[in-house]
Coordinates of C-alpha atoms in Angstrom, one line a residue:
M1 CA -4.4 57.6 -60.3
E2 CA -6.8 54.8 -59.4
D3 CA -5.2 54.3 -56.1
H4 CA -5.4 57.9 -55.4
V5 CA -9.1 58.0 -56.1
F6 CA -9.8 55.0 -53.9
G7 CA -7.7 56.6 -51.2
K8 CA -9.8 59.7 -51.3
A9 CA -12.9 57.6 -51.2
N10 CA -11.8 55.5 -48.2
A11 CA -10.8 58.7 -46.4
G12 CA -14.2 60.1 -47.0
I13 CA -15.9 57.0 -45.8
S14 CA -13.6 56.9 -42.7
E15 CA -14.3 60.6 -41.9
G16 CA -18.0 59.9 -42.3
R17 CA -17.8 57.0 -39.9
V18 CA -15.9 59.0 -37.4
E19 CA -18.5 61.8 -37.5
S20 CA -21.2 59.2 -37.1
V21 CA -19.4 57.6 -34.2
K22 CA -18.9 61.0 -32.6
R23 CA -22.6 61.7 -32.8
D24 CA -23.5 58.4 -31.2
V25 CA -20.7 58.1 -28.7
A26 CA -20.2 61.6 -27.6
P27 CA -23.4 61.8 -25.6
F28 CA -22.6 58.5 -23.8
L29 CA -19.1 59.7 -22.9
S30 CA -20.3 63.1 -21.7
K31 CA -22.9 61.4 -19.5
H32 CA -20.8 58.7 -17.9
I33 CA -17.1 59.7 -18.0
P34 CA -15.9 60.4 -14.5
E35 CA -13.6 63.2 -13.4
L36 CA -10.3 62.0 -14.6
H37 CA -8.1 64.7 -13.1
T38 CA -8.9 64.4 -9.4
P39 CA -5.5 64.7 -7.6
Q40 CA -4.4 61.7 -5.6
N41 CA -4.7 61.9 -1.8
T42 CA -7.2 64.8 -2.2
Q43 CA -10.6 64.4 -0.8
T44 CA -13.3 66.6 -2.3
F45 CA -16.4 67.7 -0.5
K46 CA -18.5 65.5 -2.8
P47 CA -16.3 62.5 -3.6
N48 CA -17.1 60.9 -7.0
T49 CA -18.9 57.6 -6.2
K50 CA -18.5 56.3 -9.8
Y51 CA -15.1 55.0 -9.0
C52 CA -14.6 51.4 -7.9
Y53 CA -12.0 50.6 -5.2
R54 CA -9.5 49.9 -7.9
H55 CA -9.8 53.1 -9.9
R56 CA -10.3 55.7 -7.2
P57 CA -7.7 58.4 -7.9
D58 CA -7.0 58.8 -4.1
L59 CA -6.2 55.2 -3.7
K60 CA -2.5 54.3 -3.6
C61 CA -2.9 50.8 -4.9
R62 CA -4.0 51.8 -8.4
R63 CA -2.3 49.4 -10.7
Q64 CA 0.5 50.9 -12.8
A65 CA 0.4 50.3 -16.6
D66 CA 1.9 47.0 -17.6
E67 CA 4.7 48.1 -19.9
L68 CA 5.0 44.7 -21.6
L69 CA 1.2 44.4 -22.2
M70 CA 0.9 47.9 -23.5
G71 CA 3.8 47.3 -25.9
Q72 CA 2.1 44.2 -27.3
L73 CA -1.2 46.1 -27.7
Q74 CA 0.5 48.9 -29.5
K75 CA 2.3 46.5 -31.9
G76 CA -1.1 44.8 -32.6
M77 CA -2.8 48.2 -33.2
D78 CA 0.0 49.2 -35.6
K79 CA -0.7 46.3 -37.8
L80 CA -4.3 47.3 -38.3
P81 CA -5.7 49.8 -40.7
P82 CA -6.7 53.3 -39.3
T83 CA -10.4 52.5 -39.5
D84 CA -10.0 49.4 -37.3
Q85 CA -7.8 51.2 -34.9
Q86 CA -10.4 53.9 -34.6
A87 CA -13.2 51.4 -34.0
I88 CA -11.2 49.5 -31.3
T89 CA -10.4 52.8 -29.6
H90 CA -14.0 53.7 -29.5
V91 CA -14.9 50.4 -28.0
W92 CA -12.3 50.9 -25.3
N93 CA -13.5 54.5 -24.7
L94 CA -17.1 53.3 -24.4
F95 CA -16.2 50.6 -21.9
S96 CA -13.9 52.9 -19.9
A97 CA -16.6 55.6 -19.6
A98 CA -19.4 53.2 -18.7
P99 CA -20.6 52.8 -15.1
A100 CA -20.6 49.4 -13.4
P101 CA -24.0 48.1 -14.6
Q102 CA -23.3 49.0 -18.3
R103 CA -19.8 47.4 -18.0
N104 CA -21.3 44.2 -16.7
L105 CA -23.7 44.1 -19.6
M106 CA -20.9 44.7 -22.1
L107 CA -18.8 42.0 -20.6
Q108 CA -21.6 39.5 -20.5
G109 CA -22.4 40.2 -24.2
I110 CA -18.7 39.9 -25.2
L111 CA -18.2 36.7 -23.2
S112 CA -21.3 35.1 -24.8
Q113 CA -19.8 35.6 -28.2
C114 CA -16.3 34.3 -27.3
C115 CA -15.0 31.0 -28.5
F116 CA -12.7 28.7 -26.5
P117 CA -9.4 30.2 -27.5
Q118 CA -10.6 33.6 -26.6
L119 CA -12.0 32.4 -23.2
S120 CA -8.6 30.7 -22.6
L121 CA -6.9 34.0 -23.2
I122 CA -9.2 35.7 -20.8
S123 CA -8.6 33.0 -18.2
N124 CA -4.9 33.3 -18.4
S125 CA -5.0 37.1 -18.2
L126 CA -7.2 37.1 -15.2
R127 CA -4.7 35.3 -13.0
D128 CA -2.5 38.4 -12.9
L129 CA -5.2 41.0 -13.3
I130 CA -7.2 40.0 -10.2
R131 CA -4.1 40.4 -7.9
I132 CA -4.1 43.5 -5.8
D133 CA -1.6 45.1 -3.4
F134 CA -3.8 44.7 -0.4
L135 CA -1.2 46.0 2.1
T136 CA -1.1 49.2 0.2
A137 CA -4.8 49.4 -0.3
L138 CA -5.7 48.7 3.4
P139 CA -5.2 51.2 6.2
T140 CA -1.7 50.9 7.7
E141 CA -3.0 49.7 11.1
I142 CA -4.7 46.7 9.4
S143 CA -1.5 46.0 7.3
F144 CA 0.5 45.8 10.5
K145 CA -2.1 43.5 12.0
I146 CA -1.9 41.1 9.0
L147 CA 1.9 41.1 9.0
S148 CA 2.0 40.3 12.8
Y149 CA 0.4 36.9 12.0
L150 CA 3.3 35.9 9.8
D151 CA 6.3 33.8 11.0
T152 CA 9.8 35.2 10.5
T153 CA 10.5 33.4 7.3
S154 CA 7.3 34.7 5.7
L155 CA 7.9 38.2 7.0
C156 CA 11.3 38.4 5.5
K157 CA 9.9 37.2 2.2
A158 CA 7.2 39.8 2.3
A159 CA 9.9 42.5 2.8
Q160 CA 11.3 41.5 -0.7
V161 CA 8.0 42.1 -2.6
S162 CA 8.3 45.9 -2.9
Q163 CA 9.6 49.0 -1.3
R164 CA 6.2 49.6 0.4
W165 CA 6.0 46.1 1.7
R166 CA 9.6 46.3 3.0
M167 CA 8.8 49.5 4.9
L168 CA 5.8 47.8 6.5
A169 CA 7.4 44.4 7.1
D170 CA 10.5 46.0 8.7
D171 CA 8.6 48.3 11.0
D172 CA 9.1 48.1 14.7
V173 CA 5.4 47.7 15.2
V174 CA 5.6 44.2 13.6
W175 CA 9.0 43.1 15.0
H176 CA 8.2 44.3 18.5
R177 CA 5.3 41.9 18.4
M178 CA 7.6 39.1 17.1
C179 CA 10.0 39.8 19.9
E180 CA 7.2 39.8 22.5
Q181 CA 6.0 36.5 21.2
H182 CA 9.3 34.7 21.2
I183 CA 11.8 36.3 23.6
D184 CA 12.0 34.6 27.1
R185 CA 9.2 32.2 26.2
K186 CA 8.3 29.5 23.7
C187 CA 6.0 30.4 20.8
T188 CA 2.9 28.2 20.8
E189 CA 2.8 28.2 17.0
C190 CA 6.4 27.4 16.0
G191 CA 7.9 26.0 19.3
W192 CA 10.8 28.5 19.3
G193 CA 11.8 30.6 22.2
L194 CA 14.6 33.2 22.2
P195 CA 16.9 34.3 25.0
L196 CA 15.9 37.2 27.1
L197 CA 16.9 40.8 26.3
E198 CA 16.3 43.9 28.3
R199 CA 12.9 43.2 29.9
K200 CA 12.4 46.8 30.9
R201 CA 12.7 48.0 27.3
L202 CA 10.4 45.3 26.0
R203 CA 7.6 46.3 28.5
A204 CA 8.1 50.0 28.3
T205 CA 8.0 50.1 24.5
K206 CA 4.8 48.0 24.2
R207 CA 2.4 50.9 24.8
Q208 CA 4.3 53.3 22.5
I209 CA 4.3 50.7 19.7
Q210 CA 0.6 50.1 20.1
L211 CA -0.1 53.8 20.1
R212 CA 2.0 54.5 17.0
A213 CA 0.4 51.6 15.2
S214 CA -3.1 53.0 15.8
N215 CA -2.1 56.5 14.9
F216 CA 0.1 55.6 12.0
S217 CA -2.2 56.9 9.3
R218 CA -1.8 60.4 10.7
I219 CA 2.0 60.3 10.3
T220 CA 2.1 58.4 7.0
E221 CA 2.8 61.6 5.0
A222 CA 5.7 62.4 7.2
T223 CA 7.2 58.9 7.1
D224 CA 6.9 58.8 3.3
N225 CA 9.6 61.4 3.2
L226 CA 12.0 59.0 4.8
S227 CA 14.3 56.8 2.8
I228 CA 13.1 53.3 2.5
G229 CA 16.4 52.0 4.0
R230 CA 15.9 53.9 7.2
K231 CA 13.9 51.7 9.6
R232 CA 11.8 53.5 12.3
R233 CA 12.7 52.4 15.7
A234 CA 10.9 51.8 19.0
D235 CA 12.7 54.7 20.6
D236 CA 11.5 57.2 18.1
F237 CA 9.3 58.1 21.0
D238 CA 11.0 59.9 23.9
M239 CA 10.9 57.5 26.8
D240 CA 12.6 56.9 30.1
S241 CA 14.4 53.7 29.3
E242 CA 15.8 53.3 32.8
S243 CA 12.6 53.5 34.7
G244 CA 10.7 51.6 32.1
S245 CA 7.7 54.0 32.5
G246 CA 8.0 56.1 29.4
T247 CA 5.2 58.2 28.1
P248 CA 4.3 58.8 24.4
S249 CA 5.9 61.9 23.0
K250 CA 6.1 63.5 19.6
L251 CA 7.5 61.2 16.9
R252 CA 11.0 62.3 16.1
I253 CA 11.5 62.0 12.3
T254 CA 15.0 63.1 11.2
E255 CA 17.2 62.4 8.3
G256 CA 20.7 60.9 8.4
D257 CA 22.6 60.1 11.6
S258 CA 22.1 63.4 13.3
T259 CA 19.9 61.8 16.0
T260 CA 21.2 58.9 18.2
R261 CA 18.7 56.0 18.0
S262 CA 18.6 52.6 19.6
R263 CA 18.6 49.4 17.6
P264 CA 15.5 48.4 15.7
W265 CA 13.5 45.4 17.0
K266 CA 14.2 43.4 13.9
E267 CA 17.9 43.6 14.5
I268 CA 17.4 42.6 18.2
Y269 CA 15.3 39.6 17.1
E270 CA 18.0 38.5 14.6
E271 CA 20.6 38.7 17.3
R272 CA 18.6 36.7 19.8
W273 CA 17.7 34.2 17.0
R274 CA 21.4 33.6 16.3
V275 CA 22.1 33.0 20.0
E276 CA 19.3 30.5 20.2
C277 CA 20.6 28.7 17.1
N278 CA 24.0 28.5 18.7
W279 CA 22.5 27.0 21.9
R280 CA 20.6 24.4 19.8
R281 CA 23.6 23.5 17.7
G282 CA 26.2 23.6 20.4
R283 CA 28.2 26.4 18.8
C284 CA 30.1 28.4 21.4
N285 CA 33.5 29.8 22.4
M286 CA 35.0 28.6 25.6
K287 CA 37.3 30.2 28.1
V288 CA 39.0 28.5 31.1
F289 CA 39.6 30.5 34.2
K290 CA 42.5 29.2 36.3
G291 CA 43.7 30.6 39.6
H292 CA 42.1 28.7 42.4
T293 CA 44.2 26.1 44.1
N294 CA 41.4 24.0 45.3
G295 CA 37.9 23.0 44.2
V296 CA 35.5 25.8 43.1
M297 CA 32.3 25.5 45.1
C298 CA 30.1 28.5 44.2
L299 CA 29.9 31.2 41.5
Q300 CA 27.8 34.0 40.2
F301 CA 28.2 36.3 37.1
D302 CA 26.7 39.2 35.3
D303 CA 27.6 40.8 31.9
N304 CA 31.1 41.8 32.9
I305 CA 32.1 40.2 36.2
L306 CA 32.4 36.6 37.4
A307 CA 32.8 35.9 41.2
T308 CA 33.9 32.4 42.4
G309 CA 34.4 30.9 45.8
S310 CA 36.7 28.0 46.6
Y311 CA 37.9 25.6 49.2
D312 CA 41.2 27.5 49.0
T313 CA 39.4 30.0 51.3
T314 CA 39.3 32.8 48.7
V315 CA 36.8 34.6 46.6
K316 CA 38.1 35.7 43.2
I317 CA 36.6 38.5 40.9
W318 CA 37.2 37.9 37.2
D319 CA 36.8 40.0 34.1
I320 CA 34.7 37.9 31.8
E321 CA 35.9 39.4 28.6
T322 CA 39.7 39.1 29.3
G323 CA 39.7 36.2 31.7
E324 CA 41.9 38.2 34.0
C325 CA 41.6 37.9 37.8
L326 CA 40.8 41.4 38.9
R327 CA 41.2 40.8 42.7
T328 CA 41.2 38.2 45.3
L329 CA 39.1 38.5 48.5
S330 CA 41.0 36.8 51.3
G331 CA 39.8 36.6 54.9
H332 CA 38.0 33.3 55.5
Q333 CA 39.7 30.6 57.5
F334 CA 38.1 27.7 55.7
G335 CA 36.5 27.0 52.3
V336 CA 34.0 29.4 50.8
R337 CA 30.8 27.4 50.1
A338 CA 28.4 30.2 49.1
L339 CA 28.4 33.7 47.7
M340 CA 26.2 36.3 46.1
F341 CA 26.8 39.8 44.8
D342 CA 24.9 42.9 43.6
E343 CA 26.1 46.3 42.3
S344 CA 27.5 47.4 45.7
K345 CA 28.4 44.4 47.8
L346 CA 29.3 40.7 47.8
I347 CA 28.4 38.4 50.7
S348 CA 30.3 35.1 51.2
G349 CA 29.6 32.1 53.5
S350 CA 32.3 29.8 54.7
M351 CA 32.9 26.6 56.6
D352 CA 34.5 28.8 59.2
K353 CA 30.9 29.6 60.4
T354 CA 31.0 33.2 59.3
L355 CA 29.4 35.5 56.7
K356 CA 31.5 38.3 55.3
I357 CA 30.2 41.4 53.5
W358 CA 32.7 42.8 51.0
N359 CA 33.0 45.8 48.7
W360 CA 34.0 43.6 45.8
R361 CA 35.1 46.6 43.7
N362 CA 38.1 47.4 46.0
G363 CA 38.4 44.1 47.9
E364 CA 37.6 45.6 51.4
C365 CA 35.8 43.5 53.9
L366 CA 33.1 45.7 55.4
R367 CA 31.7 43.3 58.0
T368 CA 32.1 39.8 59.4
I369 CA 29.1 38.1 61.0
N370 CA 29.5 35.1 63.3
A371 CA 26.5 33.5 61.7
H372 CA 26.2 29.9 62.8
T373 CA 27.5 27.3 65.2
D374 CA 28.8 25.3 62.2
G375 CA 29.8 25.9 58.6
V376 CA 27.7 28.2 56.3
V377 CA 26.9 26.3 53.1
A378 CA 24.1 28.5 51.6
L379 CA 23.0 32.1 51.4
H380 CA 20.6 34.3 49.4
F381 CA 19.7 38.0 49.9
D382 CA 17.5 40.7 48.5
E383 CA 17.3 44.4 49.3
K384 CA 16.2 43.9 53.0
L385 CA 16.9 40.4 54.0
L386 CA 19.8 37.9 54.1
V387 CA 19.1 34.2 54.5
S388 CA 21.7 31.6 55.3
G389 CA 21.7 27.8 55.7
S390 CA 24.2 25.9 57.7
V391 CA 25.7 22.6 58.7
D392 CA 24.0 23.3 62.1
K393 CA 20.6 22.4 60.5
T394 CA 19.2 25.9 60.9
V395 CA 18.0 28.6 58.5
K396 CA 18.7 32.2 59.7
V397 CA 17.1 35.3 58.4
W398 CA 19.0 38.6 58.9
N399 CA 17.4 42.0 58.5
F400 CA 19.7 44.6 57.0
E401 CA 17.6 47.5 58.3
D402 CA 17.4 46.6 62.0
S403 CA 20.2 44.0 62.2
S404 CA 17.7 41.5 63.7
C405 CA 18.1 37.7 63.2
T406 CA 15.4 35.1 63.1
V407 CA 16.2 31.3 63.4
L408 CA 14.0 28.8 61.5
R409 CA 14.3 25.3 62.8
G410 CA 12.8 22.1 61.3
H411 CA 15.5 20.4 59.2
S412 CA 17.3 17.5 60.7
D413 CA 20.5 17.7 58.6
W414 CA 22.7 20.2 56.7
V415 CA 20.8 23.0 55.0
N416 CA 22.3 23.1 51.5
A417 CA 20.3 25.7 49.8
V418 CA 18.0 28.7 50.6
R419 CA 16.0 31.0 48.4
I420 CA 14.0 34.1 49.2
H421 CA 10.8 34.9 47.4
T422 CA 10.4 38.6 48.1
A423 CA 6.9 39.2 46.9
S424 CA 5.3 36.5 49.0
R425 CA 7.6 37.0 52.0
T426 CA 8.6 33.3 52.0
V427 CA 11.8 31.3 51.9
F428 CA 12.6 27.9 50.4
S429 CA 15.2 25.6 52.0
A430 CA 16.7 22.3 50.9
S431 CA 18.5 19.9 53.2
D432 CA 20.4 16.6 53.5
D433 CA 17.4 15.3 55.3
T434 CA 15.9 14.9 51.7
E435 CA 13.2 17.5 52.4
I436 CA 12.4 20.9 51.0
R437 CA 10.6 23.3 53.2
L438 CA 8.7 26.5 52.6
W439 CA 8.8 29.1 55.4
D440 CA 6.5 32.0 56.1
L441 CA 8.6 35.0 57.1
D442 CA 5.6 36.7 58.7
T443 CA 4.8 33.9 61.1
K444 CA 8.3 32.4 61.2
S445 CA 6.8 29.0 60.6
C446 CA 7.1 26.2 58.0
I447 CA 3.9 26.1 55.9
R448 CA 4.8 23.3 53.4
V449 CA 7.1 20.3 53.3
F450 CA 8.1 18.7 49.9
K451 CA 9.0 15.0 50.2
G452 CA 10.1 12.8 47.3
H453 CA 13.8 12.7 47.0
V454 CA 15.6 9.6 48.3
G455 CA 19.0 11.4 48.4
Q456 CA 20.3 14.6 50.0
V457 CA 18.7 17.6 48.3
Q458 CA 21.4 20.1 47.2
Q459 CA 19.4 22.9 45.4
V460 CA 16.0 24.5 45.2
L461 CA 15.0 27.2 42.6
P462 CA 11.8 28.8 41.5
I463 CA 11.1 27.9 37.9
Q464 CA 8.7 29.3 35.3
V465 CA 6.6 26.5 33.8
S466 CA 3.9 28.7 32.3
D467 CA 4.6 30.8 29.2
R468 CA 2.4 33.6 30.5
E469 CA 4.3 36.7 31.5
D470 CA 3.3 38.5 34.6
E471 CA 1.0 35.6 35.4
E472 CA -1.4 36.4 38.2
E473 CA -0.5 34.6 41.4
D474 CA -3.1 32.4 43.1
S475 CA -4.3 34.6 46.0
G476 CA -5.8 31.6 47.8
F477 CA -2.4 30.4 49.1
F478 CA -2.8 32.7 52.2
P479 CA -6.6 32.6 52.9
E480 CA -6.1 34.7 56.1
T481 CA -4.5 37.5 54.0
P482 CA -6.3 37.5 50.6
G483 CA -4.3 40.4 49.2
R484 CA -0.9 38.8 49.9
P485 CA 1.0 37.5 46.8
S486 CA 1.5 33.7 46.6
P487 CA 4.8 32.0 46.3
P488 CA 6.0 30.9 42.9
A489 CA 3.8 28.2 41.3
N490 CA 6.7 25.8 40.7
I491 CA 10.1 25.0 42.0
I492 CA 12.8 22.6 40.9
T493 CA 15.2 20.7 43.1
S494 CA 18.3 18.5 42.6
G495 CA 19.7 15.8 44.8
L496 CA 22.3 13.1 45.3
D497 CA 19.8 10.6 44.1
C498 CA 20.8 11.6 40.5
T499 CA 17.5 13.3 39.8
M500 CA 15.9 16.7 39.5
K501 CA 12.3 17.1 40.5
V502 CA 9.6 19.7 39.6
W503 CA 7.1 20.5 42.3
D504 CA 3.7 22.2 42.4
V505 CA 4.1 24.6 45.3
K506 CA 0.4 24.9 46.1
T507 CA -0.2 21.2 46.5
G508 CA 3.3 20.1 47.5
K509 CA 3.3 17.3 44.9
C510 CA 6.1 16.3 42.5
T511 CA 4.9 16.9 39.0
G512 CA 7.9 15.6 37.1
T513 CA 11.3 13.9 37.5
L514 CA 14.3 14.5 35.2
F515 CA 16.7 11.6 34.8
G516 CA 20.0 11.7 33.0
H517 CA 22.9 12.1 35.4
V518 CA 24.5 8.8 36.6
E519 CA 25.7 10.4 39.9
G520 CA 24.4 13.1 42.2
V521 CA 23.4 16.5 40.9
W522 CA 25.2 19.3 42.8
G523 CA 24.3 22.5 40.9
I524 CA 21.4 23.8 38.8
A525 CA 20.5 27.0 37.1
A526 CA 17.5 27.9 35.0
D527 CA 15.7 30.5 33.0
S528 CA 12.4 30.4 31.1
L529 CA 13.8 28.4 28.2
R530 CA 16.4 26.0 29.6
L531 CA 17.7 24.3 32.7
V532 CA 21.4 23.5 33.3
S533 CA 22.7 20.9 35.7
G534 CA 26.1 19.9 36.9
G535 CA 26.9 16.6 38.7
Q536 CA 29.3 14.3 40.4
D537 CA 29.6 12.5 37.1
R538 CA 31.7 15.4 35.8
M539 CA 29.0 16.2 33.2
V540 CA 27.0 19.4 32.5
K541 CA 23.6 18.9 30.9
V542 CA 21.3 21.4 29.2
W543 CA 17.6 20.6 29.4
D544 CA 14.5 21.9 27.8
V545 CA 12.6 23.5 30.7
K546 CA 9.2 22.9 29.2
T547 CA 9.5 19.3 28.0
G548 CA 12.2 18.0 30.4
K549 CA 14.3 16.6 27.6
C550 CA 18.0 16.7 27.8
R551 CA 19.2 18.7 24.7
R552 CA 22.9 18.6 25.2
T553 CA 25.6 17.1 27.4
I554 CA 28.9 18.9 27.9
T555 CA 32.0 17.2 29.2
G556 CA 35.5 18.5 29.9
H557 CA 35.9 18.9 33.6
S558 CA 38.2 16.3 35.3
G559 CA 36.3 16.6 38.6
P560 CA 32.7 16.8 39.8
V561 CA 30.9 19.8 38.5
T562 CA 29.9 21.6 41.8
C563 CA 28.2 24.8 40.5
V564 CA 26.7 26.2 37.4
G565 CA 25.5 29.7 36.3
L566 CA 23.3 30.6 33.3
S567 CA 22.4 33.7 31.3
D568 CA 20.7 34.2 28.0
S569 CA 24.0 33.7 26.1
K570 CA 26.5 32.3 28.6
L571 CA 27.0 29.2 30.7
V572 CA 29.6 29.0 33.5
T573 CA 30.6 25.9 35.3
G574 CA 32.9 25.3 38.3
S575 CA 34.5 22.1 39.4
E576 CA 36.5 20.4 42.0
D577 CA 39.3 20.3 39.4
S578 CA 39.8 24.0 40.4
E579 CA 38.8 25.3 36.9
I580 CA 36.0 27.6 35.8
R581 CA 34.7 27.2 32.3
L582 CA 32.7 29.8 30.4
Y583 CA 30.8 28.9 27.3
D584 CA 29.8 31.9 25.2
F585 CA 27.0 31.2 22.7
K586 CA 26.8 34.8 21.5
S587 CA 30.3 35.4 20.3
A588 CA 30.4 32.0 18.5
G589 CA 29.1 33.7 15.3
D590 CA 28.5 31.3 12.4
V591 CA 31.3 28.9 13.1
S592 CA 30.5 25.4 11.9
E593 CA 31.2 23.6 15.2
A594 CA 31.7 24.4 18.8
Q595 CA 35.1 25.9 19.5
T596 CA 36.9 27.5 22.4
G597 CA 38.5 30.9 22.7
W598 CA 41.9 29.4 23.6
G599 CA 42.3 26.6 21.1
E600 CA 40.4 23.8 22.8
H601 CA 37.2 22.0 21.8
P602 CA 34.7 21.3 24.5
A603 CA 32.9 18.1 24.1
L604 CA 29.2 18.9 23.4
T605 CA 27.1 15.9 22.5
D606 CA 23.4 15.4 22.0
Y607 CA 21.8 13.1 24.5
E608 CA 18.1 12.6 25.2
P609 CA 17.3 10.2 28.1
S610 CA 13.8 9.2 28.9
S611 CA 12.3 11.8 31.2
S612 CA 9.1 13.5 32.2
R613 CA 8.9 17.2 32.9
S614 CA 10.9 19.7 34.3
T615 CA 17.2 30.3 39.1
S616 CA 20.6 30.5 39.5
H617 CA 22.8 29.5 42.3
A618 CA 25.1 26.6 42.6
G619 CA 25.2 23.8 45.0
S620 CA 28.3 21.9 46.1
P621 CA 29.4 18.6 47.5
G622 CA 30.2 18.1 51.1
P623 CA 33.6 18.9 52.6

């Protein structure tokens, strides 16, 4: 009975306190409490300015309730009597309804009364509470900009934070930038460069990627309907991938696999990264092509076809994938020393003094040109011109359009290599007289002589030393014609003095010499990342094109390596031992060591001789 009486008394007191609190608190709440039911992503004509950036209803980064913390609070509240629960609830309500100035006052007052254990609790709690999902809070364009500064490792870790972060971190806007920064060049931050992919697609997509990044906020609602696992791709825009001059079109957003899409840039980056790792670690599959009966003197290849010329007087066309000889081009009387092909024709040069133009697809010889008074050892052509070099010490320029021929004289010994630079209308030539010459096709005169080799020069190639793409040429090279493009800024040459030299074309000076071969260097090939050389010492060396360091030495041929070819994922070598070897760094996968396709192991060893600094056609030794 007594408990019942005290219960009624306590209840009465509690009800009185509640009524008192209501009278005191209600006006405060009605004055300051904001509109709690504003729908998300809905902008009213008069947005409520009482919200801070964290509590705005239209902001996606509003923190979700901490289930663990809420559970602990509930358990703590359950242990308290109803009156204490009511009091604490009113304190929370007052603080929740208060605007920023009143909140600050409340917090300052509370903190001034806290003891050290309570301050420690606050300090520990703040570490998690002050964190904010800034990528979700910021506009998407800024989020893309932030992510574009991350390296690949950090970017992949960011994709594991949440679904929203994964969608942003996997986006083509970010990975296109990553590809642009690393592919076909060395990143200045990490020092990595990745093999080249389709340059047309990389350039054509750049504008569409930038446009979509800037307009992303207008399509966010549409993309939110996509499943997180579906990555948006660069070709979501309609574009002419062949011409490389696409124009932005409407973003195609579809579900499932109903629309054919190209690969995402992240996947392309991963593929190129694996290839580069294989190059660095020497992981490759090797194929040996056998069929020639004498030394292989020249070669060229593309994605599917390999063409080789030999002292057995034939040119052979090979299927790179199967290793099968598709056809043999016969017609020369002496050894084939030079060849080059494009989609429609193959031109070969022989020690029988002739040039032959072939339809390499069916093996038909279309034309034979009695080109020189002695053997032809070098050739190069573009859409309009064919240039040949000969034992007769001359360089001849043939015009496909009017069948005219121009003779360039100046060398005093065999002309071993020629190279056209179409844009500047110039030709480089290298000779056994140890000189390299630069010829002006407009004036038919020699405008630069490069001297420095002490042995016969076998090869000359333009080389990219700068990492800048589409670097503006120095228009001062031809002062009489200011608008005329300049020749390439740098060339690299190889000689029988066992060295390769890098030259500044404008000054004619040697800027670096590469040492490593112990006998003459016959063939070289290069891209923007690496240089490959083959020598009389039967070795093939892979060099870093920027630093001039030898990264790898490959052995296996039993005769001098006379010619080499290079692509982003393949290396092909030809030798006087009559063999052609193809090293495929793309199909090697994740094998633990270098291996061949036919059960052999090529010898790939690391070797870094002292050197200074440092595209594809092969040289060859004399007859």
